[in-house]
Amino acid sequence: MEKLFRQRKGQSAIEYLTTYGWMLLVIAIVGGAIFTTVQGNSNLSSVTGFQGEDVQITNFGLDSSDNLQMEIRAQTSEQATIREVILSNDGNSASNTSVDKTIDVGETKTVTLTGVSSDSVSNDFDVEIVYDTGGLSNLTVNGTMTGSFTVQ
């Protein structure tokens, strides 16, 4: 009789562990679904593809007139002159072909693009920067920008 009583305790403990295990699994799945939904709807801004390049976009955003302002940093051993910035998405593009801003080594300057408007969702854009440095002309660097705006 005593042996039977001990077996029931063991069986009861295993039943509790199994029940709590299923409960934790359901909570993890629901939590993951909520996290994915919330993260998927966020409008995050980011720039990729410029790491290790001579010039890179360090920050960007829309001003009150819906102009896209980008901070461009020179990572070269000599000063760089930004000649042109082109932003494109789905066949539409916005460009500033007369930038002509000289940026000293390690410094940052702001370049403005018109023809952009705010949007309620994040979009991916291809960015091309044309620059001169160290006696070399028309060098290009390409990257991707993600933000809550669209090209008109």
PDB file of C-alpha atoms in Angstrom, residues 80-86 96-102 129-132 138-139:
ATOM      1  CA  ALA A  80      36.427  64.679 -49.945  1.00  0.00           C
ATOM      2  CA  THR A  81      34.204  66.787 -52.169  1.00  0.00           C
ATOM      3  CA  ILE A  82      30.652  65.498 -52.513  1.00  0.00           C
ATOM      4  CA  ARG A  83      29.481  66.105 -56.096  1.00  0.00           C
ATOM      5  CA  GLU A  84      26.132  64.322 -56.307  1.00  0.00           C
ATOM      6  CA  VAL A  85      23.683  62.325 -54.181  1.00  0.00           C
ATOM      7  CA  ILE A  86      21.019  60.130 -55.813  1.00  0.00           C
ATOM      8  CA  ASN A  96      21.069  66.749 -55.862  1.00  0.00           C
ATOM      9  CA  THR A  97      23.547  67.029 -58.727  1.00  0.00           C
ATOM     10  CA  SER A  98      25.164  70.269 -57.590  1.00  0.00           C
ATOM     11  CA  VAL A  99      26.198  69.513 -54.026  1.00  0.00           C
ATOM     12  CA  ASP A 100      29.875  70.542 -54.284  1.00  0.00           C
ATOM     13  CA  LYS A 101      30.488  70.360 -50.535  1.00  0.00           C
ATOM     14  CA  THR A 102      34.046  69.823 -49.361  1.00  0.00           C
ATOM     15  CA  ILE A 129      27.078  59.278 -53.531  1.00  0.00           C
ATOM     16  CA  VAL A 130      29.492  60.635 -56.147  1.00  0.00           C
ATOM     17  CA  TYR A 131      32.613  62.290 -54.721  1.00  0.00           C
ATOM     18  CA  ASP A 132      36.199  63.353 -55.430  1.00  0.00           C
ATOM     19  CA  ASN A 138      33.778  60.734 -59.806  1.00  0.00           C
ATOM     20  CA  LEU A 139      34.213  57.955 -57.264  1.00  0.00           C
TER      21      LEU A 139
END
